[in-house]
GROMACS .gro file of C-alpha atoms in nm:
model
  468
    1MET     CA    1  -2.928   0.728   3.924
    2SER     CA    2  -2.767   0.873   4.235
    3SER     CA    3  -2.595   1.205   4.207
    4GLU     CA    4  -2.265   1.042   4.307
    5ASP     CA    5  -2.287   0.786   4.024
    6LYS     CA    6  -2.384   1.050   3.770
    7GLU     CA    7  -2.097   1.274   3.875
    8ALA     CA    8  -1.847   0.984   3.867
    9GLN     CA    9  -1.961   0.881   3.518
   10GLU     CA   10  -1.931   1.234   3.384
   11ASP     CA   11  -1.589   1.283   3.542
   12GLU     CA   12  -1.463   0.954   3.391
   13LEU     CA   13  -1.585   1.041   3.043
   14LEU     CA   14  -1.424   1.387   3.063
   15ALA     CA   15  -1.099   1.232   3.187
   16LEU     CA   16  -1.090   0.982   2.901
   17ALA     CA   17  -1.152   1.260   2.649
   18SER     CA   18  -0.860   1.458   2.792
   19ILE     CA   19  -0.620   1.159   2.797
   20TYR     CA   20  -0.694   1.005   2.458
   21ASP     CA   21  -0.737   1.157   2.111
   22GLU     CA   22  -1.049   1.123   1.895
   23TYR     CA   23  -0.917   0.808   1.729
   24GLU     CA   24  -0.870   0.631   2.065
   25PHE     CA   25  -1.187   0.749   2.242
   26LYS     CA   26  -1.522   0.863   2.107
   27ARG     CA   27  -1.804   0.952   2.342
   28ALA     CA   28  -2.157   0.839   2.253
   29GLU     CA   29  -2.407   1.115   2.180
   30SER     CA   30  -2.735   0.966   2.307
   31VAL     CA   31  -2.625   0.754   2.606
   32GLN     CA   32  -2.366   0.756   2.882
   33GLY     CA   33  -2.104   0.549   2.704
   34GLY     CA   34  -1.871   0.544   2.406
   35GLU     CA   35  -1.610   0.356   2.204
   36MET     CA   36  -1.246   0.297   2.297
   37ARG     CA   37  -0.992   0.186   2.036
   38VAL     CA   38  -0.693   0.023   2.204
   39SER     CA   39  -0.368  -0.020   2.009
   40VAL     CA   40  -0.183  -0.312   2.167
   41ASP     CA   41   0.185  -0.253   2.243
   42LEU     CA   42   0.397  -0.476   2.016
   43PRO     CA   43   0.761  -0.575   2.060
   44GLN     CA   44   1.011  -0.467   1.797
   45ASN     CA   45   1.000  -0.659   1.466
   46PHE     CA   46   0.673  -0.830   1.553
   47GLY     CA   47   0.597  -1.086   1.282
   48ILE     CA   48   0.259  -1.185   1.138
   49PHE     CA   49   0.210  -1.489   0.919
   50MET     CA   50  -0.089  -1.667   0.767
   51THR     CA   51  -0.114  -1.993   0.582
   52GLY     CA   52  -0.346  -2.041   0.288
   53SER     CA   53  -0.672  -2.229   0.276
   54PRO     CA   54  -0.886  -2.353  -0.012
   55LEU     CA   55  -1.101  -2.040   0.025
   56GLU     CA   56  -0.820  -1.786   0.033
   57ASN     CA   57  -0.559  -1.906  -0.219
   58LEU     CA   58  -0.282  -1.692  -0.076
   59GLN     CA   59   0.025  -1.634  -0.292
   60ASN     CA   60   0.262  -1.929  -0.242
   61GLY     CA   61   0.020  -2.054   0.022
   62LYS     CA   62   0.141  -1.811   0.291
   63PHE     CA   63   0.169  -1.447   0.390
   64GLU     CA   64   0.441  -1.299   0.613
   65CYS     CA   65   0.522  -0.943   0.723
   66THR     CA   66   0.676  -0.746   1.008
   67VAL     CA   67   0.460  -0.474   1.162
   68CYS     CA   68   0.479  -0.204   1.427
   69PHE     CA   69   0.102  -0.171   1.465
   70LEU     CA   70  -0.201  -0.397   1.449
   71PRO     CA   71  -0.569  -0.299   1.414
   72PRO     CA   72  -0.701  -0.183   1.753
   73ILE     CA   73  -0.912  -0.380   1.996
   74VAL     CA   74  -1.247  -0.197   2.011
   75LEU     CA   75  -1.428  -0.168   2.343
   76ASN     CA   76  -1.787  -0.040   2.312
   77PHE     CA   77  -1.940   0.039   2.651
   78GLU     CA   78  -2.246   0.188   2.816
   79PHE     CA   79  -2.290   0.285   3.181
   80PRO     CA   80  -2.585   0.139   3.374
   81VAL     CA   81  -2.755   0.389   3.607
   82ASP     CA   82  -2.587   0.239   3.915
   83TYR     CA   83  -2.228   0.244   3.781
   84PRO     CA   84  -1.980   0.258   3.947
   85SER     CA   85  -2.142   0.209   4.287
   86THR     CA   86  -2.300  -0.131   4.207
   87SER     CA   87  -2.289  -0.250   3.846
   88PRO     CA   88  -2.001  -0.269   3.593
   89PRO     CA   89  -2.016  -0.110   3.246
   90VAL     CA   90  -2.203  -0.308   2.983
   91PHE     CA   91  -1.956  -0.376   2.701
   92THR     CA   92  -1.859  -0.569   2.390
   93LEU     CA   93  -1.500  -0.643   2.284
   94SER     CA   94  -1.413  -0.679   1.915
   95SER     CA   95  -1.093  -0.737   1.723
   96LYS     CA   96  -0.985  -0.825   1.369
   97TRP     CA   97  -0.683  -1.039   1.461
   98LEU     CA   98  -0.787  -1.208   1.787
   99SER     CA   99  -1.015  -1.512   1.786
  100ARG     CA  100  -1.340  -1.521   1.982
  101ALA     CA  101  -1.179  -1.761   2.227
  102GLN     CA  102  -0.899  -1.511   2.292
  103LEU     CA  103  -1.148  -1.225   2.322
  104THR     CA  104  -1.354  -1.434   2.563
  105ALA     CA  105  -1.049  -1.468   2.787
  106LEU     CA  106  -1.000  -1.091   2.779
  107CYS     CA  107  -1.368  -1.032   2.864
  108LYS     CA  108  -1.336  -1.256   3.168
  109HIS     CA  109  -1.028  -1.067   3.284
  110LEU     CA  110  -1.206  -0.733   3.245
  111ASP     CA  111  -1.482  -0.877   3.466
  112ASN     CA  112  -1.218  -0.974   3.723
  113LEU     CA  113  -1.069  -0.624   3.717
  114TRP     CA  114  -1.413  -0.485   3.790
  115GLU     CA  115  -1.460  -0.722   4.083
  116GLU     CA  116  -1.124  -0.611   4.223
  117ASN     CA  117  -1.220  -0.244   4.189
  118ARG     CA  118  -1.594  -0.264   4.256
  119GLY     CA  119  -1.734   0.076   4.345
  120CYS     CA  120  -1.462   0.264   4.151
  121VAL     CA  121  -1.442   0.376   3.790
  122VAL     CA  122  -1.263   0.108   3.587
  123LEU     CA  123  -1.236   0.208   3.221
  124PHE     CA  124  -0.882   0.348   3.241
  125ALA     CA  125  -0.763   0.026   3.410
  126TRP     CA  126  -0.930  -0.174   3.133
  127MET     CA  127  -0.760   0.036   2.866
  128GLN     CA  128  -0.416  -0.003   3.025
  129PHE     CA  129  -0.457  -0.379   3.058
  130LEU     CA  130  -0.563  -0.423   2.696
  131LYS     CA  131  -0.282  -0.199   2.572
  132GLU     CA  132   0.008  -0.328   2.781
  133GLU     CA  133  -0.079  -0.685   2.884
  134THR     CA  134  -0.288  -0.842   2.606
  135LEU     CA  135   0.003  -1.025   2.441
  136GLY     CA  136   0.141  -1.158   2.769
  137TYR     CA  137  -0.198  -1.256   2.907
  138LEU     CA  138  -0.282  -1.456   2.590
  139ASN     CA  139   0.073  -1.596   2.552
  140ILE     CA  140   0.109  -1.440   2.206
  141THR     CA  141   0.464  -1.435   2.072
  142SER     CA  142   0.625  -1.342   1.741
  143PRO     CA  143   0.567  -1.467   1.476
  144TYR     CA  144   0.193  -1.480   1.538
  145GLU     CA  145  -0.069  -1.649   1.321
  146PRO     CA  146  -0.421  -1.502   1.361
  147LYS     CA  147  -0.700  -1.757   1.366
  148ILE     CA  148  -0.983  -1.654   1.135
  149CYS     CA  149  -1.334  -1.771   1.215
  150GLU     CA  150  -1.522  -1.771   0.885
  151GLN     CA  151  -1.864  -1.605   0.892
  152GLU     CA  152  -2.181  -1.692   0.714
  153HIS     CA  153  -2.325  -1.408   0.507
  154LYS     CA  154  -2.656  -1.389   0.687
  155PRO     CA  155  -2.885  -1.086   0.657
  156ASN     CA  156  -2.843  -1.000   1.024
  157GLY     CA  157  -2.464  -1.043   1.005
  158ALA     CA  158  -2.466  -1.326   1.257
  159HIS     CA  159  -2.147  -1.522   1.307
  160ASN     CA  160  -2.120  -1.882   1.210
  161GLU     CA  161  -2.059  -2.004   1.563
  162GLU     CA  162  -2.024  -2.365   1.451
  163ALA     CA  163  -1.705  -2.269   1.264
  164CYS     CA  164  -1.582  -2.030   1.531
  165CYS     CA  165  -1.633  -2.280   1.811
  166ALA     CA  166  -1.434  -2.561   1.647
  167ILE     CA  167  -1.193  -2.713   1.896
  168ALA     CA  168  -0.829  -2.766   1.802
  169SER     CA  169  -0.809  -3.096   1.988
  170ALA     CA  170  -0.911  -3.403   1.790
  171GLY     CA  171  -1.061  -3.566   2.097
  172ALA     CA  172  -1.431  -3.617   2.029
  173ALA     CA  173  -1.511  -3.618   2.399
  174ALA     CA  174  -1.345  -3.279   2.462
  175LYS     CA  175  -1.580  -3.027   2.609
  176GLU     CA  176  -1.666  -2.740   2.373
  177GLU     CA  177  -1.537  -2.408   2.500
  178THR     CA  178  -1.804  -2.153   2.590
  179LEU     CA  179  -1.760  -1.831   2.398
  180ASP     CA  180  -1.864  -1.500   2.551
  181PRO     CA  181  -2.139  -1.330   2.344
  182ARG     CA  182  -1.959  -1.000   2.412
  183ALA     CA  183  -1.654  -1.128   2.217
  184ILE     CA  184  -1.668  -1.042   1.845
  185GLN     CA  185  -1.410  -1.118   1.576
  186ASP     CA  186  -1.483  -0.839   1.328
  187ILE     CA  187  -1.330  -0.980   1.008
  188GLU     CA  188  -1.458  -1.195   0.722
  189SER     CA  189  -1.152  -1.343   0.552
  190GLN     CA  190  -0.776  -1.368   0.544
  191SER     CA  191  -0.749  -1.130   0.249
  192SER     CA  192  -0.949  -0.856   0.423
  193LEU     CA  193  -0.742  -0.901   0.739
  194ILE     CA  194  -0.415  -0.874   0.546
  195ARG     CA  195  -0.535  -0.554   0.380
  196GLU     CA  196  -0.646  -0.408   0.717
  197ILE     CA  197  -0.310  -0.489   0.878
  198LEU     CA  198  -0.096  -0.343   0.599
  199ASP     CA  199  -0.304  -0.026   0.554
  200LEU     CA  200  -0.324   0.051   0.925
  201ASP     CA  201   0.044  -0.022   0.988
  202GLN     CA  202   0.146   0.221   0.712
  203ALA     CA  203  -0.093   0.492   0.835
  204GLN     CA  204   0.015   0.455   1.198
  205ARG     CA  205   0.385   0.460   1.106
  206GLU     CA  206   0.330   0.791   0.927
  207LYS     CA  207   0.128   0.926   1.219
  208CYS     CA  208   0.400   0.815   1.462
  209PHE     CA  209   0.671   0.977   1.247
  210ASN     CA  210   0.479   1.304   1.233
  211SER     CA  211   0.439   1.318   1.611
  212LYS     CA  212   0.802   1.249   1.712
  213MET     CA  213   1.096   1.489   1.737
  214TYR     CA  214   1.396   1.450   1.504
  215LEU     CA  215   1.737   1.618   1.492
  216CYS     CA  216   1.811   1.773   1.153
  217ASP     CA  217   2.176   1.707   1.060
  218ILE     CA  218   2.188   2.030   0.858
  219CYS     CA  219   2.069   2.295   1.105
  220PHE     CA  220   2.109   2.075   1.417
  221SER     CA  221   1.761   2.171   1.538
  222GLU     CA  222   1.500   1.934   1.678
  223LYS     CA  223   1.167   1.945   1.495
  224LEU     CA  224   0.847   1.745   1.472
  225GLY     CA  225   0.829   1.476   1.207
  226SER     CA  226   0.545   1.667   1.041
  227GLU     CA  227   0.804   1.940   0.970
  228CYS     CA  228   1.058   1.690   0.836
  229THR     CA  229   1.122   1.471   0.533
  230HIS     CA  230   1.279   1.126   0.549
  231PHE     CA  231   1.445   0.938   0.264
  232MET     CA  232   1.297   0.592   0.225
  233ASP     CA  233   1.614   0.410   0.118
  234CYS     CA  234   1.845   0.536   0.393
  235SER     CA  235   1.592   0.658   0.658
  236HIS     CA  236   1.786   0.982   0.706
  237VAL     CA  237   1.569   1.268   0.832
  238TYR     CA  238   1.606   1.643   0.764
  239CYS     CA  239   1.377   1.934   0.834
  240LYS     CA  240   1.175   2.057   0.537
  241ALA     CA  241   1.314   2.411   0.566
  242CYS     CA  242   1.673   2.294   0.518
  243LEU     CA  243   1.587   2.052   0.238
  244LYS     CA  244   1.385   2.324   0.067
  245ASP     CA  245   1.690   2.554   0.059
  246TYR     CA  246   1.915   2.267  -0.053
  247PHE     CA  247   1.681   2.159  -0.335
  248GLU     CA  248   1.625   2.517  -0.455
  249ILE     CA  249   2.000   2.582  -0.483
  250GLN     CA  250   2.053   2.259  -0.677
  251ILE     CA  251   1.765   2.330  -0.914
  252ARG     CA  252   1.876   2.690  -0.981
  253ASP     CA  253   2.224   2.557  -1.058
  254GLY     CA  254   2.074   2.300  -1.294
  255GLN     CA  255   2.191   2.004  -1.084
  256VAL     CA  256   1.859   1.818  -1.094
  257GLN     CA  257   2.033   1.479  -1.108
  258SER     CA  258   2.194   1.553  -0.770
  259LEU     CA  259   1.881   1.588  -0.553
  260ASN     CA  260   1.995   1.313  -0.319
  261CYS     CA  261   2.012   1.275   0.056
  262PRO     CA  262   2.256   1.540   0.190
  263GLY     CA  263   2.422   1.277   0.408
  264SER     CA  264   2.787   1.202   0.352
  265GLU     CA  265   2.836   0.939   0.081
  266CYS     CA  266   2.459   0.874   0.073
  267SER     CA  267   2.300   0.830  -0.268
  268SER     CA  268   1.933   0.796  -0.169
  269ALA     CA  269   1.741   0.998  -0.427
  270ALA     CA  270   1.451   1.232  -0.351
  271THR     CA  271   1.127   1.139  -0.521
  272PRO     CA  272   0.957   1.393  -0.750
  273GLY     CA  273   0.675   1.406  -0.496
  274GLN     CA  274   0.915   1.513  -0.220
  275VAL     CA  275   1.066   1.779  -0.446
  276LYS     CA  276   0.722   1.910  -0.545
  277GLU     CA  277   0.616   1.933  -0.179
  278LEU     CA  278   0.918   2.146  -0.083
  279VAL     CA  279   0.981   2.385  -0.375
  280GLY     CA  280   0.744   2.629  -0.545
  281GLU     CA  281   0.560   2.564  -0.871
  282GLU     CA  282   0.804   2.771  -1.077
  283LEU     CA  283   1.113   2.587  -0.950
  284PHE     CA  284   0.943   2.248  -0.977
  285ALA     CA  285   0.856   2.325  -1.341
  286ARG     CA  286   1.225   2.406  -1.398
  287TYR     CA  287   1.325   2.083  -1.220
  288ASP     CA  288   1.083   1.882  -1.433
  289ARG     CA  289   1.204   2.046  -1.754
  290LEU     CA  290   1.574   2.004  -1.671
  291LEU     CA  291   1.521   1.644  -1.566
  292LEU     CA  292   1.356   1.570  -1.899
  293GLN     CA  293   1.629   1.754  -2.086
  294SER     CA  294   1.905   1.568  -1.902
  295SER     CA  295   1.739   1.242  -2.003
  296LEU     CA  296   1.717   1.357  -2.363
  297ASP     CA  297   2.084   1.455  -2.358
  298LEU     CA  298   2.173   1.093  -2.292
  299MET     CA  299   1.998   0.982  -2.610
  300VAL     CA  300   2.195   0.954  -2.932
  301ASP     CA  301   1.925   0.872  -3.189
  302VAL     CA  302   1.789   1.164  -3.394
  303VAL     CA  303   1.535   1.160  -3.677
  304ASN     CA  304   1.409   1.442  -3.894
  305CYS     CA  305   1.056   1.575  -3.869
  306PRO     CA  306   0.865   1.394  -4.150
  307ARG     CA  307   0.690   1.712  -4.265
  308PRO     CA  308   0.855   1.817  -4.597
  309CYS     CA  309   0.834   2.183  -4.500
  310CYS     CA  310   1.013   2.131  -4.166
  311GLN     CA  311   1.271   1.848  -4.152
  312THR     CA  312   1.390   1.967  -3.808
  313PRO     CA  313   1.609   1.709  -3.622
  314VAL     CA  314   1.408   1.547  -3.339
  315VAL     CA  315   1.550   1.338  -3.055
  316GLN     CA  316   1.393   0.994  -3.017
  317GLU     CA  317   1.277   0.891  -2.670
  318PRO     CA  318   1.392   0.540  -2.569
  319SER     CA  319   1.069   0.427  -2.399
  320CYS     CA  320   0.812   0.578  -2.635
  321SER     CA  321   0.744   0.558  -3.008
  322MET     CA  322   0.619   0.917  -3.014
  323ALA     CA  323   0.836   1.217  -3.105
  324ILE     CA  324   0.736   1.585  -3.106
  325CYS     CA  325   0.904   1.836  -3.330
  326SER     CA  326   1.029   2.133  -3.127
  327ARG     CA  327   0.978   2.366  -3.425
  328CYS     CA  328   0.634   2.284  -3.565
  329SER     CA  329   0.500   2.076  -3.267
  330TYR     CA  330   0.411   1.789  -3.499
  331ALA     CA  331   0.366   1.464  -3.301
  332PHE     CA  332   0.459   1.160  -3.505
  333CYS     CA  333   0.545   0.792  -3.469
  334ILE     CA  334   0.916   0.725  -3.512
  335LEU     CA  335   0.837   0.383  -3.661
  336CYS     CA  336   0.600   0.474  -3.943
  337LYS     CA  337   0.680   0.851  -3.960
  338LYS     CA  338   0.307   0.931  -3.961
  339THR     CA  339   0.085   1.121  -3.719
  340TYR     CA  340   0.110   0.961  -3.375
  341HIS     CA  341  -0.158   0.694  -3.334
  342GLY     CA  342  -0.154   0.659  -2.953
  343VAL     CA  343  -0.181   0.306  -2.819
  344SER     CA  344  -0.314   0.173  -3.150
  345PRO     CA  345  -0.071  -0.079  -3.302
  346CYS     CA  346   0.181   0.063  -3.545
  347LYS     CA  347   0.166  -0.109  -3.885
  348VAL     CA  348   0.543  -0.088  -3.922
  349ALA     CA  349   0.593  -0.239  -3.577
  350LEU     CA  350   0.356  -0.526  -3.649
  351ASP     CA  351   0.415  -0.601  -4.015
  352LYS     CA  352   0.773  -0.498  -4.087
  353LEU     CA  353   0.972  -0.518  -3.766
  354ILE     CA  354   1.066  -0.883  -3.816
  355ASP     CA  355   1.146  -0.821  -4.184
  356LEU     CA  356   1.353  -0.520  -4.082
  357GLU     CA  357   1.550  -0.742  -3.845
  358ASN     CA  358   1.628  -0.991  -4.124
  359ASP     CA  359   1.706  -0.719  -4.379
  360TYR     CA  360   1.945  -0.543  -4.143
  361LEU     CA  361   2.134  -0.859  -4.047
  362GLU     CA  362   2.175  -0.964  -4.410
  363ALA     CA  363   2.252  -0.616  -4.551
  364ASP     CA  364   2.588  -0.471  -4.648
  365GLU     CA  365   2.731  -0.165  -4.478
  366ALA     CA  366   2.572   0.087  -4.720
  367THR     CA  367   2.226  -0.069  -4.685
  368ARG     CA  368   2.257  -0.074  -4.309
  369LYS     CA  369   2.331   0.299  -4.306
  370PHE     CA  370   2.029   0.358  -4.531
  371LEU     CA  371   1.804   0.160  -4.293
  372GLU     CA  372   1.943   0.348  -3.992
  373GLN     CA  373   1.874   0.682  -4.161
  374ARG     CA  374   1.524   0.579  -4.257
  375TYR     CA  375   1.412   0.419  -3.931
  376GLY     CA  376   1.670   0.540  -3.675
  377GLN     CA  377   1.932   0.341  -3.486
  378ARG     CA  378   1.699   0.292  -3.189
  379VAL     CA  379   1.429   0.136  -3.406
  380ILE     CA  380   1.688  -0.095  -3.562
  381GLN     CA  381   1.804  -0.198  -3.217
  382LYS     CA  382   1.444  -0.259  -3.117
  383ALA     CA  383   1.395  -0.478  -3.425
  384LEU     CA  384   1.697  -0.689  -3.330
  385GLU     CA  385   1.564  -0.739  -2.978
  386GLU     CA  386   1.196  -0.767  -3.060
  387LYS     CA  387   1.171  -1.129  -3.166
  388GLY     CA  388   1.277  -1.284  -2.837
  389SER     CA  389   1.120  -1.022  -2.615
  390ARG     CA  390   0.786  -1.037  -2.798
  391GLU     CA  391   0.757  -1.411  -2.743
  392TRP     CA  392   0.855  -1.368  -2.378
  393LEU     CA  393   0.600  -1.089  -2.322
  394GLU     CA  394   0.322  -1.289  -2.484
  395LYS     CA  395   0.388  -1.574  -2.244
  396ASN     CA  396   0.468  -1.387  -1.919
  397SER     CA  397   0.284  -1.053  -1.925
  398LYS     CA  398  -0.052  -0.887  -1.979
  399THR     CA  399  -0.127  -0.545  -2.124
  400CYS     CA  400  -0.273  -0.260  -1.918
  401PRO     CA  401  -0.644  -0.220  -2.009
  402SER     CA  402  -0.598   0.158  -2.019
  403CYS     CA  403  -0.273   0.226  -2.208
  404GLY     CA  404  -0.157  -0.115  -2.332
  405THR     CA  405   0.170  -0.119  -2.138
  406PRO     CA  406   0.297  -0.479  -2.084
  407ILE     CA  407   0.280  -0.571  -1.714
  408GLN     CA  408   0.452  -0.865  -1.549
  409LYS     CA  409   0.328  -0.994  -1.212
  410LEU     CA  410   0.588  -1.165  -0.995
  411ASP     CA  411   0.411  -1.180  -0.659
  412GLY     CA  412   0.171  -0.991  -0.436
  413CYS     CA  413  -0.202  -0.940  -0.466
  414ASN     CA  414  -0.418  -0.916  -0.778
  415LYS     CA  415  -0.472  -0.539  -0.747
  416MET     CA  416  -0.226  -0.411  -1.006
  417THR     CA  417  -0.108  -0.058  -1.086
  418CYS     CA  418   0.021   0.022  -1.434
  419THR     CA  419   0.372   0.168  -1.428
  420GLY     CA  420   0.286   0.379  -1.731
  421CYS     CA  421  -0.053   0.545  -1.671
  422LYS     CA  422  -0.098   0.452  -1.300
  423GLN     CA  423  -0.434   0.288  -1.373
  424HIS     CA  424  -0.545   0.029  -1.112
  425PHE     CA  425  -0.673  -0.296  -1.262
  426CYS     CA  426  -0.754  -0.655  -1.166
  427TRP     CA  427  -0.496  -0.914  -1.276
  428LEU     CA  428  -0.763  -1.187  -1.290
  429CYS     CA  429  -1.030  -1.025  -1.509
  430MET     CA  430  -0.825  -0.724  -1.636
  431ARG     CA  431  -1.100  -0.478  -1.547
  432PRO     CA  432  -0.999  -0.120  -1.455
  433LEU     CA  433  -1.049  -0.050  -1.082
  434SER     CA  434  -1.170   0.261  -0.905
  435LYS     CA  435  -0.891   0.493  -0.794
  436ALA     CA  436  -1.091   0.583  -0.481
  437ASP     CA  437  -1.145   0.222  -0.372
  438PRO     CA  438  -0.941  -0.024  -0.584
  439TYR     CA  439  -0.995  -0.306  -0.331
  440GLY     CA  440  -1.374  -0.278  -0.349
  441HIS     CA  441  -1.370  -0.499  -0.660
  442PHE     CA  442  -1.251  -0.792  -0.447
  443ASN     CA  443  -1.517  -0.735  -0.176
  444ASP     CA  444  -1.820  -0.682  -0.401
  445PRO     CA  445  -2.043  -0.995  -0.392
  446GLY     CA  446  -2.142  -0.920  -0.752
  447SER     CA  447  -1.784  -0.920  -0.875
  448PRO     CA  448  -1.637  -1.232  -1.040
  449CYS     CA  449  -1.324  -1.174  -0.832
  450VAL     CA  450  -1.482  -1.144  -0.488
  451ASP     CA  451  -1.247  -1.277  -0.215
  452ARG     CA  452  -0.981  -1.352  -0.480
  453LEU     CA  453  -0.739  -1.070  -0.391
  454PHE     CA  454  -0.455  -1.318  -0.335
  455GLN     CA  455  -0.561  -1.597  -0.569
  456MET     CA  456  -0.283  -1.704  -0.802
  457LEU     CA  457  -0.356  -1.799  -1.164
  458GLU     CA  458  -0.230  -2.134  -1.291
  459ASN     CA  459   0.007  -1.976  -1.545
  460ASP     CA  460   0.145  -1.749  -1.271
  461ALA     CA  461   0.227  -2.057  -1.063
  462ASP     CA  462   0.393  -2.229  -1.361
  463PHE     CA  463   0.605  -1.921  -1.425
  464GLN     CA  464   0.716  -1.904  -1.062
  465ASP     CA  465   0.810  -2.269  -1.075
  466GLU     CA  466   1.026  -2.200  -1.382
  467GLU     CA  467   1.191  -1.905  -1.209
  468ASN     CA  468   1.269  -2.116  -0.903
   0.00000   0.00000   0.00000
């Protein structure tokens, strides 16, 4: 290696490290080379769509979304000893959403750029081309449908080139296109690609928000997005310092139902997570307590504590069969008036609810009042509604494997999250999923649901047909 080549290589690597962050450029430790992750510039409202196949079973046979970011094109490179004076960098080009044929075209153009700049460093020019001109060079427009080349699961991870090299034209005499061995489509299936696109787009949107400047409409100061909070429903942005003061005043005044966007005539509500991030633990505990109390104040049903020595009036919660006496802290079921039995079925709810419905409808006024005093007006109302809703739930929902909450699935993937206990579970086999990696269940070759993230059950399809 000449001293000029060595110096040029080192200068180029240092320049790349100063221009790009660690996500975009990572220098290799053992060789003169590295990895460059290029995020392609997308036009506004760039659409992605995929159609189903017998292997994928996408919901309704298709997937559509609008994204601001796509997974990066990855350029792995290594400098030969005579770069840049004589030889170009040795490289591979991989992508999750470009086919090998498209990547082959990009590889050829990178070779042409080297020929045009032979003797000069070329990596920055390659990066700029991939970032700014990939869509135009490949004639990609919105909406775009990625072409997935299915892989064989071989021990060495080799691609199934027979599938990847299939030619769109039906002409048997058409010449098979030669694919560059440096071109790699780094994805296995439609479901994994969809997950990659959605996860990265969300992460990059948040990163982009945190790095931009926004004008706070309260203090009229410009601040970084990392110092701001935005309301999801209305997209209004305010600095955290101003929102913190606003929320603290509202909470101290007991106005916990009014923690909305400060914008004029805007009713976008702050999430509990946003409130918790901005106010201290003491004020958040007050907010949580007042919010619960304000909900209780809207309830009208009251039952007495079933302990003979207490009999303190206790407010019934509308979404739970448990009540806790504020005097003796006794937790009991409002249906059977016995110690709360958790998610275990209540004997009154199972055995007597239908009878209670019939008795109440056929009873005179005095008997109705007696039943209301014994079971509570809310339980009576539940009995009147239970018959139809129970049959509907049995047909159109499943129960959470953790807490037993009925869950209805309308669309989306088979990774479900319980609205009650937040447990992740699989809609197909109803197994609880890991909180750290809930999608791993659908990628594990030993799982009965491998590659079935978007598979729709037959009864789900029948229900959707009825809804339509």
